Short mmCIF file of C-alpha atoms in Angstrom, two decimals:
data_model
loop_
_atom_site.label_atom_id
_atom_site.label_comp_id
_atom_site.label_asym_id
_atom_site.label_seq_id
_atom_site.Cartn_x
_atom_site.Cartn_y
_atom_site.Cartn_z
CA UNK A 28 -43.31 78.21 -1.97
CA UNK A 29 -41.54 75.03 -1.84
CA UNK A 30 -38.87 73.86 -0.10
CA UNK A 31 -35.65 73.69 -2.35
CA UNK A 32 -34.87 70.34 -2.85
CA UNK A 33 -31.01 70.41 -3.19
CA UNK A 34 -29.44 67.29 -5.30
CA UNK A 35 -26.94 65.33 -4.26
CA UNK A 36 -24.12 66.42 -6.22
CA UNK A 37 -24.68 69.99 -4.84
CA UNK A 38 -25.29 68.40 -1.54
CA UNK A 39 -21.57 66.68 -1.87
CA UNK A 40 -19.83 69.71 -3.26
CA UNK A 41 -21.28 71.92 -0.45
CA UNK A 42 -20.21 69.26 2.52
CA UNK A 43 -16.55 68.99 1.50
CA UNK A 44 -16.26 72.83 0.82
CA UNK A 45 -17.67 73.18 4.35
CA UNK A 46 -15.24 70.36 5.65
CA UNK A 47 -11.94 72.06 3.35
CA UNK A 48 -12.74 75.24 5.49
CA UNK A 49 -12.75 73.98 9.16
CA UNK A 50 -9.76 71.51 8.00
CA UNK A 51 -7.68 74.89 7.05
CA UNK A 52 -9.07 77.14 9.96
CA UNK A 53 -8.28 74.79 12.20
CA UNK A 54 -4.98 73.70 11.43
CA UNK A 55 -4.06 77.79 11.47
CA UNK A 56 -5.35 78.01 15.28
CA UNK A 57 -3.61 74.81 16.26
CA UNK A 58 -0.04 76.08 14.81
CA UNK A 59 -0.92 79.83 16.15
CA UNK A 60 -1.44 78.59 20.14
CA UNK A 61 1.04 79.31 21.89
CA UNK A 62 0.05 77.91 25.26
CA UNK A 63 -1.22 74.24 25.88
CA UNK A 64 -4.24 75.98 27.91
CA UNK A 65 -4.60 78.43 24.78
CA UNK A 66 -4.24 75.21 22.30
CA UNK A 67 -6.71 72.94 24.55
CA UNK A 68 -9.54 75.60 23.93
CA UNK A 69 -9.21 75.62 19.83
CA UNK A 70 -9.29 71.80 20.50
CA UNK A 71 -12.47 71.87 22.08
CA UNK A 72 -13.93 74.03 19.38
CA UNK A 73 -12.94 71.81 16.72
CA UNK A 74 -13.25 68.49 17.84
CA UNK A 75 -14.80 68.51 20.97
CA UNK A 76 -18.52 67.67 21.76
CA UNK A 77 -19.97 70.63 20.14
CA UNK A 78 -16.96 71.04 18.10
CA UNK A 79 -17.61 71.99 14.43
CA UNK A 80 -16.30 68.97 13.10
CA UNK A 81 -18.30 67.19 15.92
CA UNK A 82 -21.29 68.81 14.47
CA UNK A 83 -20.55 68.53 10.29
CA UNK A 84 -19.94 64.34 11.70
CA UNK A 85 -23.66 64.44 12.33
CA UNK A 86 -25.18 66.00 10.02
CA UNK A 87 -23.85 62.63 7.36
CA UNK A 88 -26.71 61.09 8.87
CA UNK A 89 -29.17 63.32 7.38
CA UNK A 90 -27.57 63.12 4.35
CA UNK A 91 -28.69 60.77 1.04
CA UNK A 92 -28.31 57.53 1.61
CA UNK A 93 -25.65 57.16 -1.35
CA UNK A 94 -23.67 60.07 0.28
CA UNK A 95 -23.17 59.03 3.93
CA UNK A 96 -20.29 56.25 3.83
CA UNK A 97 -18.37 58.64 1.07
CA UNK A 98 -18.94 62.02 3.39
CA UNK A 99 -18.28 60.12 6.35
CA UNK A 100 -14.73 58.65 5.42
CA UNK A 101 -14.04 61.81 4.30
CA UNK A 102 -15.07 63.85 7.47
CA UNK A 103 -13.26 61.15 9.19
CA UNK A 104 -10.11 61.85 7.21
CA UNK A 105 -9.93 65.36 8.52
CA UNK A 106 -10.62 64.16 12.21
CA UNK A 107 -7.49 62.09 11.99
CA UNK A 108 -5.81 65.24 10.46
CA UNK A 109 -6.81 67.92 13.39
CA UNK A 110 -6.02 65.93 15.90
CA UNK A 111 -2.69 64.63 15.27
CA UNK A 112 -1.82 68.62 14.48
CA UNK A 113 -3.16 68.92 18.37
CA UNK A 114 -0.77 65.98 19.58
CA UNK A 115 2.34 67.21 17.91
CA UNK A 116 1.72 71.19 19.02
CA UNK A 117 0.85 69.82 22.49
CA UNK A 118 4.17 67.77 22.20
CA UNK A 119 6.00 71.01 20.88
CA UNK A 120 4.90 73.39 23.30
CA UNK A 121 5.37 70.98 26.31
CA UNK A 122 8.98 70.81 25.29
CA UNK A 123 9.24 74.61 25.24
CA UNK A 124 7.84 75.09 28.92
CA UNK A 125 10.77 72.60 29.76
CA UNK A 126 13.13 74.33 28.50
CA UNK A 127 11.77 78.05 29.86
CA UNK A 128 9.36 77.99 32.94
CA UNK A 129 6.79 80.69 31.65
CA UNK A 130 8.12 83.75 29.25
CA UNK A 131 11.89 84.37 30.05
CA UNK A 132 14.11 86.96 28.12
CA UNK A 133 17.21 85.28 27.78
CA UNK A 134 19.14 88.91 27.33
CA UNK A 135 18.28 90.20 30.88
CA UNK A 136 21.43 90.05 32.69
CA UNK A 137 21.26 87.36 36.10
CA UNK A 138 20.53 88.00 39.00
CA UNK A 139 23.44 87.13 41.97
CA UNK A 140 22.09 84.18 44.20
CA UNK A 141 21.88 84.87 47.96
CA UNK A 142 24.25 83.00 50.31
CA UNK A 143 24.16 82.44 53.62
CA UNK A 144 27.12 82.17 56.13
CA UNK A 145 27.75 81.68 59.63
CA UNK A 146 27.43 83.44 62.33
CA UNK A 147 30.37 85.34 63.32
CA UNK A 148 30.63 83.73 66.82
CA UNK A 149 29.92 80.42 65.62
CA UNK A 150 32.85 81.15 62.98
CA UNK A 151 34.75 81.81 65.85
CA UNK A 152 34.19 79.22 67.86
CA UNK A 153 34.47 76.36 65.15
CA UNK A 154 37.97 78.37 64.62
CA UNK A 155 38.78 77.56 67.99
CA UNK A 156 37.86 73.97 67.61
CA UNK A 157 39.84 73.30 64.69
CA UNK A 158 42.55 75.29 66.88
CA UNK A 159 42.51 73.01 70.02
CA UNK A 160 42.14 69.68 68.12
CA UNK A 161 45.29 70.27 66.72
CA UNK A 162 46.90 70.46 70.28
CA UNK A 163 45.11 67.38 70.94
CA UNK A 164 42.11 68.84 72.87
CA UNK A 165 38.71 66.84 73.10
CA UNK A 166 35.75 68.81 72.32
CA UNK A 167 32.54 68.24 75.37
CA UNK A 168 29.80 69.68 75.62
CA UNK A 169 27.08 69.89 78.42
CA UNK A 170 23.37 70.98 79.12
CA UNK A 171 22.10 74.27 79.39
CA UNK A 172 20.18 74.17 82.41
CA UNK A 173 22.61 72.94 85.32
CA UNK A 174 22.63 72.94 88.85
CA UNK A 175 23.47 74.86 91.70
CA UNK A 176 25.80 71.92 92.70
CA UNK A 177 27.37 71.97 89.57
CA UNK A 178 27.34 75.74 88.98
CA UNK A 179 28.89 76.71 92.36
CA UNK A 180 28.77 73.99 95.18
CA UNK A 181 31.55 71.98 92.88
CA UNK A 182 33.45 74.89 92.11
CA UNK A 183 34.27 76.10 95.43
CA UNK A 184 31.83 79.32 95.90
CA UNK A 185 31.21 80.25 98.77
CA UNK A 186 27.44 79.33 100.27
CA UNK A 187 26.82 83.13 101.15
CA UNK A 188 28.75 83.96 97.64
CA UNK A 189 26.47 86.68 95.50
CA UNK A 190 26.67 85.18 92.41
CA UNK A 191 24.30 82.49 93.79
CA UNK A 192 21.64 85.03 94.20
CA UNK A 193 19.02 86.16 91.32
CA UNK A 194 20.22 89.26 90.75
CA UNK A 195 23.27 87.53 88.93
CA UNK A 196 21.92 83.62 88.88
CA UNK A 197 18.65 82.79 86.31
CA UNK A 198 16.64 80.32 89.05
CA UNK A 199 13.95 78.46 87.15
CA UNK A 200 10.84 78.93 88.44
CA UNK A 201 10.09 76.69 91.67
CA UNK A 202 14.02 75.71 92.29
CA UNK A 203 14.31 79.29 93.99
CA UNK A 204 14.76 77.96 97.30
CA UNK A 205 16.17 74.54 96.85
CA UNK A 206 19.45 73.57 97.54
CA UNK A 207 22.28 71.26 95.45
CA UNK A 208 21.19 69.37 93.06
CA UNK A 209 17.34 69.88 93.73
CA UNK A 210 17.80 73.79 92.63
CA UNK A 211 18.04 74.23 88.82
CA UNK A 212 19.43 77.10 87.13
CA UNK A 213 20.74 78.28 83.54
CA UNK A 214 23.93 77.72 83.85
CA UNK A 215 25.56 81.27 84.50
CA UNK A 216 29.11 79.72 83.48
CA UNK A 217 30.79 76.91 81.56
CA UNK A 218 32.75 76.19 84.83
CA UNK A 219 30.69 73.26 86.30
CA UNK A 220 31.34 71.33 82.79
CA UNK A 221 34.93 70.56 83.76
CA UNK A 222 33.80 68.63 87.31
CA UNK A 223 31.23 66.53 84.93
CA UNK A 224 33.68 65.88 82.01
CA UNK A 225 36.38 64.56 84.58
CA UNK A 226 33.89 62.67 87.00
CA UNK A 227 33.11 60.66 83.88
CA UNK A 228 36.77 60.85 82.08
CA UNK A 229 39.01 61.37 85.05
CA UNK A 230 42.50 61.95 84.49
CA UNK A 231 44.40 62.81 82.59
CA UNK A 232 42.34 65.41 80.68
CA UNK A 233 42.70 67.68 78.13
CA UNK A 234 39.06 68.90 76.43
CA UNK A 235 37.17 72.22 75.67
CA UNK A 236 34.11 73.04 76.26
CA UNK A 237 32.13 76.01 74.55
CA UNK A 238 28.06 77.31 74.80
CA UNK A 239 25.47 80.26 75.43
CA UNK A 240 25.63 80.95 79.26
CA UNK A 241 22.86 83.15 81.05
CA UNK A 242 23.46 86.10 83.68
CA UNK A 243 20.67 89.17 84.70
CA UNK A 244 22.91 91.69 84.18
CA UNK A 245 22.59 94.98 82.84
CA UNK A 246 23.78 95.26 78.99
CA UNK A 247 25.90 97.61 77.95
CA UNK A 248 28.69 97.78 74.93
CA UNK A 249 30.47 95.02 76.48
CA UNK A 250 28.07 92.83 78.07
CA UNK A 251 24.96 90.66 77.77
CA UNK A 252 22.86 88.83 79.46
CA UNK A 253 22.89 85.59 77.36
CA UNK A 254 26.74 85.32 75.42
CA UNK A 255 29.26 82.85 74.35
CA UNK A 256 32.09 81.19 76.54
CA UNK A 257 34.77 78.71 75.62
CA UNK A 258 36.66 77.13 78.59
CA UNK A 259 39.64 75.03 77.84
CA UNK A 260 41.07 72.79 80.93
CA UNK A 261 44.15 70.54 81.04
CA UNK A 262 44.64 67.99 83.92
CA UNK A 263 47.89 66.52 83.90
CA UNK A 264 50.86 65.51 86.91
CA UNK A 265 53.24 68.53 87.08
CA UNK A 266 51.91 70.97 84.49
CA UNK A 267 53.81 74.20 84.34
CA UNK A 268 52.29 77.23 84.68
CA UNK A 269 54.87 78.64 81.78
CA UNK A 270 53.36 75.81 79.53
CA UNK A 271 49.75 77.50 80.30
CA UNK A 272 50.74 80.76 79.12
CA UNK A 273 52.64 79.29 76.38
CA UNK A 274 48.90 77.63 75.58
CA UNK A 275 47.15 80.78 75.22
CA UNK A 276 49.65 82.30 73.43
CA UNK A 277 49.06 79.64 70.76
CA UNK A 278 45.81 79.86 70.56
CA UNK A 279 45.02 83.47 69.78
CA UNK A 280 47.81 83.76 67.03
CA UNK A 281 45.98 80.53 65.30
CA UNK A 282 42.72 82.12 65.86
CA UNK A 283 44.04 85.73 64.59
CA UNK A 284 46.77 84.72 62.13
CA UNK A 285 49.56 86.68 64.15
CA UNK A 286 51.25 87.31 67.12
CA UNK A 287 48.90 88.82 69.74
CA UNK A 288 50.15 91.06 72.89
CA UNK A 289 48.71 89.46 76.14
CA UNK A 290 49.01 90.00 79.80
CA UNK A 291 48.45 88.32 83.11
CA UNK A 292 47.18 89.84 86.06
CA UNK A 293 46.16 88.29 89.52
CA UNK A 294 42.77 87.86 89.66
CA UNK A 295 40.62 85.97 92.57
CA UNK A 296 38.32 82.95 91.67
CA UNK A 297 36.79 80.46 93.73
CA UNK A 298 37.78 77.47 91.24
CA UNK A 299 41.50 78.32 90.78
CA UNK A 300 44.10 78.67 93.60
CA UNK A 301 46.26 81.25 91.81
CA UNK A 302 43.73 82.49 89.43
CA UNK A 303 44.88 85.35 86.96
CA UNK A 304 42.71 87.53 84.74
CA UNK A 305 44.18 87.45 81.01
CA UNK A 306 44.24 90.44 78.97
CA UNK A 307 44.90 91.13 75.48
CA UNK A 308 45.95 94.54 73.67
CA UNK A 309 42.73 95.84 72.57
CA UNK A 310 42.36 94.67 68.46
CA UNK A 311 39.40 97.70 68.02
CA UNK A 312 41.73 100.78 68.79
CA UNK A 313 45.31 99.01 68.61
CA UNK A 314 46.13 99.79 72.12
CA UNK A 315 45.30 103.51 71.97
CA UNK A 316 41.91 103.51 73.96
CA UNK A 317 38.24 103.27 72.52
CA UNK A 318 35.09 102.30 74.73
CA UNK A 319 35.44 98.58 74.36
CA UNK A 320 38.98 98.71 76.89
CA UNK A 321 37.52 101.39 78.68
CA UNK A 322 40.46 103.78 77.35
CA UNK A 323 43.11 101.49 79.12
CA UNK A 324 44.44 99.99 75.46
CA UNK A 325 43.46 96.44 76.83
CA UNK A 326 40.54 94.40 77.89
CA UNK A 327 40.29 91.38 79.62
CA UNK A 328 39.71 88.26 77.54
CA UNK A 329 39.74 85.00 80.09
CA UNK A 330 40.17 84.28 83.51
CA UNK A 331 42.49 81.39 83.94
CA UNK A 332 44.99 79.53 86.38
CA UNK A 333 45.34 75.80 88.04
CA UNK A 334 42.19 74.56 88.76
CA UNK A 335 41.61 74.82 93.30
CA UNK A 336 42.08 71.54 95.13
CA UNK A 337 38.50 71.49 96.06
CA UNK A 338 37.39 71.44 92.67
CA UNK A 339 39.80 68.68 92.04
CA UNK A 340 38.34 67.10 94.63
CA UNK A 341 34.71 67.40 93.58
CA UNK A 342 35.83 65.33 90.33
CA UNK A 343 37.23 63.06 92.06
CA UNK A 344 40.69 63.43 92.01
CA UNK A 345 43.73 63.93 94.20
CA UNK A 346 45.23 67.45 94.21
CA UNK A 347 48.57 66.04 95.61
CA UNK A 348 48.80 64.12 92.47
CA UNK A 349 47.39 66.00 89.79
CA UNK A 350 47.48 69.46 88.58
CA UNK A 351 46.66 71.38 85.55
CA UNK A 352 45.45 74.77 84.24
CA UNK A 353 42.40 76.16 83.29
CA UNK A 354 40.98 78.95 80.82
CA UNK A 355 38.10 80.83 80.35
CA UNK A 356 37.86 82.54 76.64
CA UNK A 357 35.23 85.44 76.39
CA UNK A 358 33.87 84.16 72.88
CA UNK A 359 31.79 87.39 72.28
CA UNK A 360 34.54 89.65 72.62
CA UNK A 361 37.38 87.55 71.33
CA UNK A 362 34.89 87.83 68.26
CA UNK A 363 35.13 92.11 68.58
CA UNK A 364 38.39 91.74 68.75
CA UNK A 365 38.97 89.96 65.63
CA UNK A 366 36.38 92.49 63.89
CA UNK A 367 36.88 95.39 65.60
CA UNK A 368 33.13 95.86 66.26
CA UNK A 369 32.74 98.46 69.34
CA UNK A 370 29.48 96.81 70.22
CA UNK A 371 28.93 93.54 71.58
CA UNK A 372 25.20 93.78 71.45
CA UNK A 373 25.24 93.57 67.30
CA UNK A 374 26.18 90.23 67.51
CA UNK A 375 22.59 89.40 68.92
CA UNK A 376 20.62 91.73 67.18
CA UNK A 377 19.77 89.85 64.22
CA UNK A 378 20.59 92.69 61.97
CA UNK A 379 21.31 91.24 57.98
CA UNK A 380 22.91 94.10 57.31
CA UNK A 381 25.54 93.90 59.81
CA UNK A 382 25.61 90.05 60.00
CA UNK A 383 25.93 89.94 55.71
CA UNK A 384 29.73 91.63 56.62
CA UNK A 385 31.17 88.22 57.73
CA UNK A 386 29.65 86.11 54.72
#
């Protein structure tokens, strides 16, 4: 049989009815993508390579010689067509994913974003800042690992004095048996900070001084082996002792927003000549008794009193001429006390769902 030979009227008629239908299809699957991945894909089919337009675009070169320039502009026509519709949905859906990262259902309700806070003690202790530097207090600070000069030669302890030894002192490793400066340490104390700040300051003084200090002890509700101090000192010619308790006074009702019971009993300590130990009515049980004061309704809170002559002398200065007084604030349980935890040991433990309390 032979091949139909198909004229080229019917030849025309068939071409555009072929283009009409990928015009319409594909103008449906560019307005129905709803992602630019999705919309890339229907691009591809249509206009890409081996796109069906692509392919209808080369068939007008088979076509009769009368037909191609007429079949051509008009395939060309629709080309134009499809792939400004692909511009302007691309443009359209780009300005949706602006506006909503991915699919989002606007009638959910929100979700409550996550703060952080401080740290209790470091709450505390900028409290105490702000506290001191409106008494006109300096605030120094020093380095963590110290010396056994300035931990306890400078301070007045005793050479055969236990607290040198490693059962209370953290010796780093080959400064075991040196001696003075030569024998390295963390500090076990905040003490040895008041012989630098005044070596370099002199007198008069009147700074504070808080940090982490290290001691191998056992731990227990009201201990640890690494915990917060905050020493305050004040070097001056003829400070009163009455003016020193008047001091700490101040400072605990700024730091708990009333009037706080405290006591003063003697106390020894190699860097104060009298040294008292400063106790305040337990904040946990009100006085009554709980395991933080040992059932006594008070625990201590600071040793204090006028800083030794020796120590004086170690910064440089004479004891006939200047005196002072001298604090030393337990941070971890002043921090207790203003929370009433039992526990010092929950401070450290990196537990959110006690630490989230003091947001």
């Amino acid at each position: 049989m032979d091949e139909e030979i198909k004229s080229p009227q019917s030849e025309e008629n068939e071409f555009f009815k072929r283009l009409e239908e990928i015009k319409t299809k594909g103008l449906q699957m560019i307005e129905e993508s709803s992602l630019p991945e999705s919309l890339q894909i229907v691009r591809a089919n249509l206009l890409g390579r081996k796109g069906e337009l692509t392919e209808i675009l080369k068939s007008v070169g088979k076509s009769a010689p009368e037909l191609r320039k007429v079949l051509g502009q008009a395939a060309n026509e629709v080309k134009i067509i499809l792939s400004d519709a692909v511009e302007n949905r691309n443009s359209q859906l780009l300005d949706a994913a602006t506006a909503f990262e991915g699919t989002a259902d606007i009638t959910l309700p929100g979700r409550e974003p996550f703060f952080g806070g401080l740290h209790p003690v470091t709450q505390m202790c900028y409290d105490l800042n702000d506290a001191f530097r409106s008494l006109g207090f300096e605030i120094f600070t020093e380095p963590e690992i110290t010396s056994e000069k300035y931990a306890f030669d400078n301070l007045n302890f005793a050479p055969e004095h236990p607290a040198r030894e490693s059962m209370d002192t953290y010796w780093l490793k080959g400064h075991e048996n040196g001696h003075g400066a030569e024998r390295l340490c963390l500090r076990p104390h905040l003490t040895g900070g008041s012989v630098r700040y005044l070596r370099e300051h002199g007198a008069p003084a009147r700074f504070v001084y808080p940090g982490r200090v290290y001691r191998n002890e056992t731990t227990d509700a009201r201990h640890e082996r690494a915990f917060f101090q905050y020493e305050a000192l004040i070097v001056d010619k003829d400070f009163s002792f009455a003016s020193g308790m008047l001091l700490i006074k101040t400072i605990l009702e700024k730091v708990f927003g009333r009037e706080v019971d405290v006591r003063m009993r003697v106390g020894f300590f190699p860097f104060v000549e009298p040294g008292f130990e400063i106790d305040m009515k337990c904040q946990v049980c009100g006085g009554a008794g709980c395991k933080v004061c040992k059932h006594v309704g008070w625990i201590e809170v600071m040793p204090g009193g006028t800083p030794h002559p020796n120590v004086l002398k170690s910064a440089g200065l004479d004891p006939s001429v200047w005196s002072g007084f001298y604090i030393n604030i337990g941070l971890d349980r002043l921090v207790m006390m203003r929370y009433g935890v039992d526990d010092v040991r929950l401070f450290h433990s990196a537990d959110l769902r006690f630490l989230k309390q003091f947001k």
